[in-house]
Coordinates of C-alpha atoms in Angstrom, one line a residue:
M1 CA 90.3 74.7 34.8
K2 CA 89.8 72.1 32.1
K3 CA 86.3 72.2 30.5
L4 CA 84.4 69.0 31.0
T5 CA 82.3 67.7 28.1
Q6 CA 81.2 64.3 29.5
A7 CA 81.3 62.5 32.8
E8 CA 83.7 60.0 31.3
D9 CA 86.5 62.6 31.8
H10 CA 86.4 61.6 35.4
P11 CA 84.9 58.1 35.5
V12 CA 82.7 57.1 38.4
D13 CA 82.2 53.6 39.6
K14 CA 78.6 52.3 39.9
L15 CA 77.2 53.3 43.3
K16 CA 76.5 50.9 46.1
P17 CA 73.2 51.4 48.0
F18 CA 73.4 55.1 48.8
E19 CA 74.9 55.9 52.1
G20 CA 75.9 59.5 51.5
H21 CA 79.1 60.6 49.9
P22 CA 81.0 63.9 50.0
F23 CA 80.3 66.8 47.8
Y24 CA 82.8 69.6 48.1
V25 CA 84.0 72.8 46.6
K26 CA 87.5 72.9 45.1
D27 CA 88.9 75.6 42.8
D28 CA 85.4 77.2 42.9
E29 CA 83.7 74.2 41.4
L30 CA 81.5 71.4 42.9
F31 CA 83.1 68.0 43.1
Y32 CA 81.7 64.6 44.1
N33 CA 83.6 61.5 45.2
T34 CA 82.3 57.9 45.4
L35 CA 85.4 56.8 47.3
S36 CA 86.0 54.0 44.8
N37 CA 89.4 52.3 44.7
K38 CA 90.7 54.9 42.2
N39 CA 89.4 57.7 44.5
I40 CA 89.1 60.0 41.4
P41 CA 86.9 63.0 42.2
F42 CA 84.1 63.8 39.8
Q43 CA 83.7 67.5 38.8
V44 CA 80.0 68.2 38.7
T45 CA 79.9 71.9 37.7
L46 CA 81.5 74.2 35.2
D47 CA 80.8 77.6 36.7
F48 CA 79.6 76.9 40.2
C49 CA 80.5 80.1 42.0
G50 CA 81.5 82.6 39.4
D51 CA 82.9 85.8 40.9
L52 CA 80.8 85.8 44.0
E53 CA 82.1 86.6 47.5
Y54 CA 83.3 83.7 49.7
E55 CA 80.3 83.6 52.0
I56 CA 77.8 83.5 49.2
R57 CA 79.5 80.9 47.0
Y58 CA 80.4 78.4 49.8
Y59 CA 77.3 78.6 51.9
S60 CA 74.5 79.6 49.5
A61 CA 75.6 77.7 46.4
L62 CA 76.8 74.5 48.1
Y63 CA 73.8 74.1 50.4
D64 CA 71.4 74.4 47.6
T65 CA 72.7 71.1 46.2
Q66 CA 70.1 68.3 46.5
I67 CA 70.4 64.6 45.7
S68 CA 67.8 61.9 45.0
E69 CA 67.0 59.1 47.5
D70 CA 68.9 56.5 45.5
G71 CA 71.9 58.7 45.1
K72 CA 71.7 58.8 41.3
N73 CA 70.5 62.3 40.4
V74 CA 72.1 65.4 41.8
F75 CA 70.4 68.9 41.4
Y76 CA 72.6 71.9 41.8
A77 CA 72.9 75.6 41.1
D78 CA 75.6 76.4 38.5
K79 CA 76.4 79.9 37.3
Y80 CA 75.3 81.6 40.6
N81 CA 74.5 85.2 39.9
E82 CA 74.9 88.3 42.0
D83 CA 71.1 88.9 42.1
G84 CA 70.8 85.5 43.9
S85 CA 69.4 83.7 40.8
V86 CA 71.0 80.5 39.4
S87 CA 71.0 78.3 36.5
L88 CA 69.5 75.0 37.5
Y89 CA 71.2 71.7 36.4
Y90 CA 70.8 68.1 37.2
R91 CA 73.2 65.2 36.5
N92 CA 73.0 61.5 36.7
I93 CA 76.2 60.8 38.6
E94 CA 75.8 57.0 38.4
K95 CA 76.3 56.9 34.6
T96 CA 79.8 57.6 33.4
D97 CA 78.6 59.1 30.1
S98 CA 75.9 61.4 31.6
P99 CA 76.4 65.1 30.8
A100 CA 75.1 68.0 32.9
I101 CA 71.5 68.9 31.8
K102 CA 70.5 72.5 32.2
L103 CA 66.8 72.7 33.2
D104 CA 66.4 76.5 33.4
S105 CA 68.1 79.8 34.3
G106 CA 67.2 82.7 36.5
I107 CA 66.0 80.4 39.3
S108 CA 65.6 81.7 42.9
H109 CA 64.6 78.5 44.7
F110 CA 64.2 74.9 43.8
K111 CA 63.2 71.6 45.5
A112 CA 63.8 68.1 44.0
S113 CA 61.6 65.1 44.6
K114 CA 63.1 62.2 46.6
D115 CA 62.9 59.9 43.6
G116 CA 64.9 62.4 41.6
K117 CA 62.3 62.4 38.7
K118 CA 61.1 66.0 39.0
V119 CA 61.9 69.4 40.5
V120 CA 59.8 72.4 41.4
Y121 CA 61.3 75.8 41.1
K122 CA 60.5 79.5 41.1
K123 CA 61.7 81.7 38.3
G124 CA 60.9 85.4 38.8
D125 CA 57.4 85.3 40.2
T126 CA 56.4 82.1 38.3
L127 CA 56.4 78.6 39.8
Y128 CA 57.3 75.7 37.5
E129 CA 57.5 71.9 37.7
H130 CA 60.0 70.1 35.5
N131 CA 60.0 66.3 34.9
L132 CA 63.5 66.4 33.5
K133 CA 62.1 66.5 30.0
E134 CA 60.0 69.6 29.9
K135 CA 58.8 72.3 32.3
N136 CA 55.2 73.0 33.1
K137 CA 53.9 76.3 34.5
I138 CA 52.1 75.9 37.9
D139 CA 51.1 79.6 38.3
S140 CA 52.4 83.1 38.0
D141 CA 52.5 85.9 40.6
V142 CA 53.7 83.5 43.3
E143 CA 55.1 85.3 46.3
I144 CA 55.5 82.5 48.9
Y145 CA 54.9 78.8 48.5
Y146 CA 54.9 75.6 50.6
I147 CA 55.4 72.2 49.0
S148 CA 54.9 68.6 50.1
E149 CA 57.8 66.2 50.2
D150 CA 56.5 64.4 47.1
L151 CA 56.1 67.8 45.3
E152 CA 52.4 66.9 44.5
K153 CA 50.7 69.4 46.7
I154 CA 51.5 73.1 46.9
V155 CA 50.0 76.0 49.0
Y156 CA 51.0 79.4 47.8
K157 CA 50.2 83.1 48.2
N158 CA 50.3 85.8 45.5
S159 CA 51.1 89.5 45.7
D160 CA 47.4 90.3 46.3
N161 CA 47.6 88.0 49.3
D162 CA 45.3 85.4 47.7
L163 CA 45.9 81.9 49.0
Y164 CA 45.7 78.9 46.7
F165 CA 46.1 75.1 46.9
K166 CA 47.3 73.1 43.9
Q167 CA 47.5 69.4 43.5
E168 CA 49.4 67.8 40.7
G169 CA 47.2 67.1 37.7
Q170 CA 44.3 69.2 39.1
A171 CA 43.1 72.8 38.8
K172 CA 44.1 75.2 41.5
V173 CA 41.7 75.9 44.4
K174 CA 41.4 79.4 45.9
I175 CA 41.4 79.1 49.7
D176 CA 40.9 82.7 50.7
S177 CA 41.8 86.3 49.8
N178 CA 43.6 89.1 51.7
I179 CA 45.3 86.7 54.1
S180 CA 48.2 87.8 56.3
S181 CA 50.2 84.7 57.0
V182 CA 50.2 80.9 56.8
E183 CA 50.6 79.5 60.3
Y184 CA 50.3 75.7 59.8
L185 CA 49.8 73.0 57.2
G186 CA 48.1 69.8 58.2
E187 CA 49.5 66.4 57.5
N188 CA 49.4 65.7 53.7
Y189 CA 48.3 69.3 53.2
E190 CA 44.7 68.4 54.0
Y191 CA 44.1 71.7 55.7
V192 CA 45.8 75.1 56.3
V193 CA 45.7 77.4 59.3
Y194 CA 46.2 81.1 58.4
T195 CA 45.5 84.6 59.7
K196 CA 43.4 87.3 58.0
E197 CA 42.3 90.6 59.4
E198 CA 43.4 89.8 62.9
A199 CA 41.5 86.5 62.9
I200 CA 42.6 82.8 62.7
Y201 CA 41.0 80.6 60.1
K202 CA 41.2 76.9 59.4
S203 CA 40.4 75.8 55.9
T204 CA 40.1 72.1 54.9
I205 CA 40.8 71.8 51.2
G206 CA 37.5 71.6 49.3
K207 CA 35.4 72.8 52.3
D208 CA 34.3 76.1 53.7
K209 CA 36.8 77.9 56.0
V210 CA 36.1 78.0 59.8
K211 CA 37.0 81.0 62.0
I212 CA 38.9 80.0 65.1
A213 CA 39.4 83.3 66.8
S214 CA 39.1 87.1 66.4
D215 CA 41.1 90.0 67.5
V216 CA 44.3 88.0 67.4
H217 CA 47.7 89.7 67.8
S218 CA 50.0 86.7 67.1
V219 CA 49.9 82.9 66.8
V220 CA 52.2 81.2 69.2
A221 CA 51.8 77.6 68.1
V222 CA 49.4 75.3 66.2
Y223 CA 49.5 71.6 66.8
E224 CA 48.4 68.6 64.7
T225 CA 45.8 67.8 67.3
G226 CA 44.0 71.0 66.3
E227 CA 45.0 72.7 69.5
M228 CA 46.4 76.3 69.3
Y229 CA 47.9 79.1 71.4
Y230 CA 47.6 82.7 70.4
T231 CA 47.7 86.1 71.9
K232 CA 45.4 89.1 72.0
E233 CA 46.7 92.6 72.5
T234 CA 45.3 95.2 75.0
I235 CA 46.4 98.8 74.8
D236 CA 45.8 100.9 78.0
M237 CA 46.3 104.6 78.0
V238 CA 47.9 105.8 81.3
S239 CA 49.2 109.0 82.6
W240 CA 52.9 109.4 82.6
M241 CA 52.5 111.0 86.0
Q242 CA 51.9 107.7 87.6
Y243 CA 55.6 106.9 87.2
I244 CA 56.7 109.9 89.3
D245 CA 56.9 110.3 93.1
D246 CA 56.3 114.0 93.4
D247 CA 58.2 114.6 96.6
M248 CA 58.6 118.2 95.7
L249 CA 54.9 119.1 95.5
D250 CA 54.4 120.3 99.0
T251 CA 57.6 122.3 98.9
D252 CA 56.7 123.9 95.6
N253 CA 53.2 124.7 96.7
A254 CA 54.5 126.5 99.8
L255 CA 57.0 128.5 97.8
A256 CA 56.1 132.2 97.3
E257 CA 57.9 135.0 95.6
I258 CA 59.7 137.6 97.7
D259 CA 60.2 141.3 96.8
Y260 CA 63.5 142.6 95.7
P261 CA 65.3 144.2 98.8
S262 CA 65.9 147.9 98.9
R263 CA 69.5 148.9 99.1
P264 CA 70.4 151.2 102.0
Y265 CA 72.6 154.3 101.6
S266 CA 74.9 155.9 104.3
Y267 CA 73.2 159.2 104.2
E268 CA 70.0 157.6 105.4
Y269 CA 71.6 156.7 108.8
D270 CA 72.9 158.8 111.7
T271 CA 76.0 156.6 112.3
Y272 CA 78.2 154.5 110.1
E273 CA 77.6 151.5 112.5
E274 CA 73.9 151.7 111.8
Y275 CA 74.6 151.8 108.0
E276 CA 76.9 148.8 108.2
E277 CA 74.3 146.8 110.1
A278 CA 71.6 147.7 107.5
Y279 CA 73.9 146.9 104.6
A280 CA 74.7 143.5 106.1
A281 CA 71.0 142.8 106.4
Y282 CA 70.5 143.9 102.8
E283 CA 73.2 141.5 101.6
K284 CA 71.5 138.6 103.3
A285 CA 68.1 139.6 101.9
Y286 CA 69.7 140.0 98.4
E287 CA 71.2 136.5 98.6
K288 CA 67.8 135.1 99.8
Y289 CA 66.0 136.9 97.0
Y290 CA 68.2 135.2 94.3
E291 CA 67.9 131.9 96.0
N292 CA 64.1 132.3 96.0
R293 CA 64.2 133.4 92.3
D294 CA 66.2 130.2 91.4
A295 CA 63.8 128.1 93.4
I296 CA 60.9 129.8 91.6
E297 CA 62.5 129.1 88.2
E298 CA 63.0 125.4 89.2
K299 CA 59.4 125.2 90.5
T300 CA 58.2 126.7 87.2
I301 CA 60.0 124.0 85.3
R302 CA 58.6 121.3 87.6
D303 CA 55.1 122.7 87.2
N304 CA 55.5 122.5 83.4
L305 CA 56.7 118.9 83.7
R306 CA 53.7 118.1 86.0
S307 CA 51.3 119.5 83.4
L308 CA 52.9 117.5 80.6
L309 CA 53.1 114.3 82.7
K310 CA 49.4 114.6 83.5
E311 CA 48.4 115.7 80.1
K312 CA 50.3 113.1 78.0
Q313 CA 49.2 109.5 77.9
R314 CA 51.4 106.5 77.5
E315 CA 50.4 103.4 75.5
V316 CA 50.9 100.3 77.7
F317 CA 50.7 97.1 75.7
S318 CA 49.8 93.8 77.3
Y319 CA 49.4 90.3 75.7
A320 CA 46.9 87.7 76.9
L321 CA 47.4 84.1 76.0
Y322 CA 44.5 82.0 74.8
Y323 CA 44.2 78.3 74.4
Y324 CA 42.1 76.7 71.7
N325 CA 41.3 73.0 72.5
G326 CA 39.8 72.2 69.0
D327 CA 36.3 73.4 69.9
S328 CA 36.5 76.6 71.9
E329 CA 39.0 79.1 73.3
E330 CA 39.9 79.9 76.9
L331 CA 41.9 82.7 78.4
V332 CA 44.8 81.1 80.3
V333 CA 47.2 84.0 80.9
K334 CA 45.9 87.5 81.4
E335 CA 49.2 89.2 80.9
G336 CA 52.5 87.8 79.8
Y337 CA 55.5 88.2 77.4
N338 CA 57.9 86.1 75.4
Y339 CA 55.5 83.2 74.8
E340 CA 57.3 80.2 73.3
S341 CA 56.1 76.8 72.4
L342 CA 58.4 74.1 73.8
N343 CA 57.4 71.0 72.0
D344 CA 55.1 69.4 69.5
T345 CA 52.6 69.0 72.3
P346 CA 50.7 72.0 73.8
V347 CA 53.2 73.3 76.3
V348 CA 54.1 77.1 76.3
A349 CA 56.6 78.9 78.4
Y350 CA 56.2 82.6 79.2
V351 CA 57.4 85.5 81.3
E352 CA 55.2 87.6 83.6
K353 CA 56.5 91.1 84.5
V354 CA 55.6 92.2 88.0
K355 CA 56.3 96.0 88.1
S356 CA 58.2 97.3 91.0
S357 CA 56.4 99.7 93.2
S358 CA 59.3 102.2 93.2
K359 CA 58.8 105.4 91.2
I360 CA 61.2 108.2 90.1
K361 CA 61.4 110.9 92.7
M362 CA 60.8 114.4 91.3
S363 CA 63.7 115.7 93.4
S364 CA 66.1 113.3 91.6
L365 CA 65.4 114.7 88.1
D366 CA 68.2 116.7 86.6
I367 CA 65.8 119.3 85.3
D368 CA 68.5 121.5 83.8
N369 CA 69.3 118.7 81.3
I370 CA 65.7 117.9 80.3
Y371 CA 65.1 119.7 77.0
S372 CA 62.0 117.9 75.8
F373 CA 59.4 115.5 76.9
S374 CA 61.1 112.7 75.0
D375 CA 64.1 113.2 77.4
L376 CA 61.7 112.6 80.3
E377 CA 60.2 109.5 78.6
Y378 CA 63.7 108.1 78.2
I379 CA 64.5 108.7 81.9
I380 CA 61.3 106.8 82.9
Y381 CA 62.0 103.9 80.5
E382 CA 65.5 103.5 81.8
A383 CA 64.4 103.6 85.5
E384 CA 61.6 101.0 85.1
D385 CA 62.2 97.9 87.1
Y386 CA 60.3 94.6 87.0
D387 CA 60.4 91.4 88.9
R388 CA 59.9 88.4 86.6
K389 CA 57.9 85.3 87.1
Y390 CA 58.6 82.3 84.8
S391 CA 55.7 79.9 84.1
V392 CA 54.5 77.2 81.7
V393 CA 51.1 76.5 80.3
I394 CA 50.2 72.8 79.8
G395 CA 46.9 72.8 77.9
E396 CA 44.9 75.3 79.9
N397 CA 46.8 74.8 83.2
V398 CA 49.5 77.2 84.4
S399 CA 52.4 76.3 86.6
T400 CA 54.9 78.9 87.9
F401 CA 58.5 78.2 88.7
E402 CA 59.9 79.2 92.1
S403 CA 63.1 80.7 90.6
T404 CA 62.9 84.3 89.2
N405 CA 66.1 84.5 87.3
L406 CA 66.0 81.8 84.6
S407 CA 68.6 81.7 81.8
R408 CA 67.8 78.5 79.9
L409 CA 64.8 76.3 79.6
E410 CA 64.3 73.0 77.7
I411 CA 61.7 70.2 77.7
D412 CA 62.1 66.5 77.1
S413 CA 60.6 64.8 74.0
K414 CA 57.7 63.3 75.9
S415 CA 56.7 66.6 77.5
E416 CA 57.1 65.1 80.9
N417 CA 59.9 67.2 82.4
I418 CA 61.2 70.7 82.0
Y419 CA 64.8 71.5 82.8
Y420 CA 66.0 75.0 83.5
I421 CA 69.0 76.9 84.8
A422 CA 68.4 79.6 87.5
N423 CA 70.8 82.1 88.9
D424 CA 69.0 83.1 92.0
S425 CA 72.2 83.6 94.0
G426 CA 73.6 86.1 91.6
E427 CA 76.7 84.1 90.9
V428 CA 78.5 85.3 87.7
N429 CA 78.0 82.8 84.8
H430 CA 76.8 80.0 87.1
G431 CA 73.6 78.7 88.5
D432 CA 71.7 75.6 89.5
L433 CA 70.0 73.2 87.1
Y434 CA 66.4 72.3 88.1
K435 CA 64.0 69.6 86.9
F436 CA 60.3 70.3 86.9
N437 CA 57.8 67.5 86.5
L438 CA 54.8 68.6 84.5
S439 CA 52.5 66.0 86.2
S440 CA 53.4 66.3 89.8
K441 CA 54.3 70.1 89.5
K442 CA 57.3 69.3 91.7
T443 CA 60.7 70.9 91.3
E444 CA 64.0 69.3 92.3
I445 CA 67.6 70.3 91.9
Y446 CA 69.2 68.3 89.1
D447 CA 72.7 69.6 89.4
T448 CA 74.5 72.6 90.9
D449 CA 77.1 75.2 89.8
V450 CA 76.4 74.8 86.1
F451 CA 77.2 77.3 83.3
I452 CA 74.1 79.4 82.8
D453 CA 74.2 79.8 79.0
E454 CA 74.3 76.2 77.9
L455 CA 71.5 73.6 78.2
D456 CA 70.3 71.2 75.6
I457 CA 68.3 68.0 75.3
Y458 CA 69.0 65.4 72.6
D459 CA 67.4 62.0 72.6
D460 CA 66.3 62.9 76.2
N461 CA 69.9 63.2 77.3
I462 CA 70.5 66.4 79.4
L463 CA 73.6 68.2 78.1
Y464 CA 75.2 71.1 80.0
F465 CA 78.6 72.6 81.1
K466 CA 80.5 73.4 84.2
N467 CA 83.6 75.5 84.8
V468 CA 83.5 77.3 81.5
D469 CA 86.2 79.8 80.5
V470 CA 84.0 82.5 78.9
E471 CA 86.9 83.9 76.9
S472 CA 87.9 80.6 75.1
E473 CA 84.3 79.1 75.4
H474 CA 85.8 75.8 76.7
G475 CA 84.6 73.9 79.7
E476 CA 83.6 70.6 81.2
L477 CA 80.9 68.7 79.3
Y478 CA 78.2 66.9 81.4
I479 CA 75.5 64.6 80.1
N480 CA 72.9 63.2 82.5
Q481 CA 74.8 64.4 85.6
K482 CA 78.0 62.6 84.3
L483 CA 81.2 64.3 83.4
I484 CA 82.0 63.4 79.8
D485 CA 85.1 65.3 78.9
Y486 CA 87.3 68.3 79.7
D487 CA 88.2 71.4 77.6
V488 CA 85.2 71.0 75.4
Y489 CA 84.4 73.8 73.0
R490 CA 80.7 74.6 73.8
Y491 CA 79.7 75.5 70.2
R492 CA 79.3 73.1 67.3
I493 CA 78.2 70.2 69.5
V494 CA 76.1 68.1 67.1
D495 CA 74.0 64.9 67.5
Y496 CA 74.3 62.8 64.4
Y497 CA 72.6 59.4 64.2
D498 CA 72.6 58.8 68.0
K499 CA 76.2 59.9 68.5
L500 CA 77.5 63.2 69.8
Y501 CA 80.3 65.0 68.0
Y502 CA 82.3 67.8 69.6
Y503 CA 85.6 69.6 69.6
V504 CA 88.1 69.9 72.4
D505 CA 91.0 72.4 72.6
R506 CA 89.6 74.4 69.6
D507 CA 91.7 77.4 68.6
I508 CA 89.5 80.5 68.3
E509 CA 91.7 82.2 65.8
D510 CA 92.3 79.4 63.3
S511 CA 89.1 77.4 64.1
N512 CA 90.9 74.1 64.3
G513 CA 90.5 71.6 67.1
T514 CA 90.4 67.9 68.1
L515 CA 87.2 66.2 67.0
K516 CA 85.7 63.5 69.2
V517 CA 82.6 61.4 69.2
Y518 CA 80.7 60.0 72.1
D519 CA 78.2 57.1 71.6
G520 CA 76.7 57.1 75.1
K521 CA 79.3 54.7 76.5
K522 CA 82.8 55.6 75.2
I523 CA 84.7 58.5 73.6
E524 CA 86.6 58.1 70.4
K525 CA 89.1 60.6 69.1
I526 CA 88.7 61.2 65.4
S527 CA 91.5 63.6 64.6
D528 CA 93.4 66.6 65.6
D529 CA 93.5 69.8 63.6
V530 CA 89.9 69.6 62.3
N531 CA 88.3 72.7 60.9
T532 CA 84.8 71.5 59.8
Y533 CA 83.1 68.1 59.4
D534 CA 80.0 66.3 58.3
V535 CA 78.7 62.8 59.0
A536 CA 77.1 60.3 56.7
P537 CA 74.2 58.0 57.7
N538 CA 76.5 55.0 57.9
G539 CA 78.7 56.8 60.5
D540 CA 81.6 57.8 58.2
V541 CA 82.9 61.2 59.1
Y542 CA 84.3 63.6 56.5
F543 CA 86.4 66.6 57.7
L544 CA 88.8 69.3 56.6
S545 CA 92.2 69.4 58.3
N546 CA 95.2 71.6 58.0
Y547 CA 92.9 74.4 57.1
S548 CA 94.5 77.6 55.9
M549 CA 92.7 80.8 57.0
K550 CA 94.8 82.6 54.3
Y551 CA 93.6 80.5 51.4
Y552 CA 90.4 79.1 52.9
T553 CA 91.3 75.6 52.0
G554 CA 92.1 72.4 53.7
T555 CA 92.7 68.6 53.2
L556 CA 89.5 66.5 52.9
M557 CA 89.7 63.3 55.0
Q558 CA 87.5 60.4 55.8
Y559 CA 87.2 58.7 59.2
K560 CA 85.8 55.2 58.7
K561 CA 85.8 52.4 61.3
G562 CA 88.8 53.9 63.2
K563 CA 90.9 54.6 60.1
I564 CA 91.6 58.0 58.5
N565 CA 91.7 58.1 54.7
H566 CA 92.9 60.9 52.4
I567 CA 90.3 62.1 49.8
D568 CA 91.4 65.4 48.3
D569 CA 93.5 68.5 48.8
D570 CA 92.8 72.3 48.5
V571 CA 89.1 71.8 49.5
S572 CA 87.1 74.9 50.5
E573 CA 83.9 73.5 51.9
L574 CA 82.2 70.1 52.2
L575 CA 78.7 68.7 52.5
V576 CA 77.6 65.1 52.8
L577 CA 74.3 64.6 51.0
S578 CA 72.0 61.7 51.7
H579 CA 68.3 60.9 51.2
S580 CA 67.6 62.2 54.6
D581 CA 68.7 65.7 53.7

C-alpha cells in the first residue's frame, strides 16, 4: 500500500456539523469518508492491524477508535501488537494538511475527551494524561481505573489494593487500603461505594468513610438514591444421610449369618432314596447359604455407606438478601438465588428453591458401582430436585409470581410493570406472556403462545416472537401485541434513535439478509444481501453488502432518505463514530 505522508494525499472537504461518518477497515488499514461530492476515502492509519488474526484486528482495533464531539480529532490505535498494546495516534481529519501524530507506544487502554483536546491512557502500569502537546504522569502501579467523561476525575486501585481519587490539577487522595472491589461511583465522582474485608463502605471524597454493612457476600446493586441490595452467606453443615431414604434398614437389621451346610454322603444312609432326599435338602441349603452370604456382603457395603453418610457433613450455602434504605439495613429475603437488579430503581428479581421432599432410596443405589464417597455425592447431586418460586423485591416488599417456570423477565423504564414468559403447561419452546403491575400486585395475561427465549423492552415497547423455527432462528415479530413482520431473524434486532432495525430471511451460513427498519408506524426495506450495518445519529444507515465469507470483505453502501449510495469496495468492517459514542 502506498505510504501516506500528509492528509493532502487524500483531500478531505471541510466537515459540516458532525452527524457521524463511516470509519472502516480496508486492506488492513483504517479509512474515513466524509461522503463529499468526490467521495474520496481518507486513509487514517499506516499500520493499523499488522499481522494480527482477523478477530483481533477487526474487533479490537476498530472499536478502540474514538472521535471528538465536533468530529475533528480522531484517536486510534495504530501498530496493534500481539501483546494487546498499541501505538496511540491522533489526527485532525478536518484539515487537509494534518499529519498523523504519535502520542505514545505500548498503550493498553485509552480514553479521549469529548472536546478532543486530551486523552488519558495506560502504559504498562502507569497512567498518563496527554494534552496533545506533552504527556503528564498521573500515577504508577495503576491496576484498575475509572474516569469521568471530562477526564478530570479518576478513581483507581493499585496492586496493593489501595484506592485513590485524583482530580486534575490537584494531589491524589487516598480513599482506603486493602479494598476488594469498587461497586459504584456517585454522580460527578463525589463518592465511591466499595467492599473491603466482607464489608461495604461509602466514602465521600474528602470525608471519612462510612461502613454500610458487615459480613457481606456480594453486592447486588447500588442506586444513586443511596439505596442498596446485598447478600449475606450462611453455611450450614448437614449430614449426607438426610438425603437418603433407608428403606433397607429393617431388612438389613433382621439379616443374620447362617452356617455352611454339611454335605451328606451315601454311606451315612441305609437306602439310596434317603441319601437322594438328604442331598436335595443340602443343595437347597447350599444355595440359601450363598444367597445369605451375598446379602451379608451387600449389607456390609450398605452399613459402610451408612457410616460415611452419617459421619460426613455437607456444606449447604444459602444467601439472604438485605435492603439498605440509606440509613439502615433490613433482611428482605431469608434464602434466595440468582438475585438480579432490574432497573435503575430498587427492584430485584430472585429465585427461591423449594426442595422436593423425595429422597434417594437405599434400595435403588447400584452399590456395585460405587467405588468412593465422591461417587455417592455425585448420585445425590444428580437426584436433587427443587421446585422454584420466582419473586421480586421492590424496596423492602416481596411479591411472588404465580408461575413456577419462568424463562424471561423484563421491567419497563418507569418500574411500573414487569413482563415475563412462563411455560407452566410444558409446551416445547412456547409459553404465555404475563404482565405484573408492581403497585396493584396483579398479574394478567398479556399474550399467549409466545416463543419462550425472546423478550425485550425498548422505549417501553414490548418485543417478542411467535412461531419461531428454532433451527433457522426466524419467526414472527410482535411489538405491543401487534404482528410487525414475518420471517424475522431474532438476533441482531437493534433500537437506534427511536427506530428498530432487523433482518428478515437471513442466511445462517453466509450471514446475509434483508435489512428493514420500523419507526413505530411503518416498515421500510433498506436493502437485500446485508451482512452488517451501523446507523448514524441523523438516520443514515451504512452497511456491507455482497459480503464474501472467503475474503471477509464486502461493498460499503449508504442508505439515505430512501436512496442507496455506493461508498467503497473490499471493505472488511465498518463503524459509524459520533459524539454519542
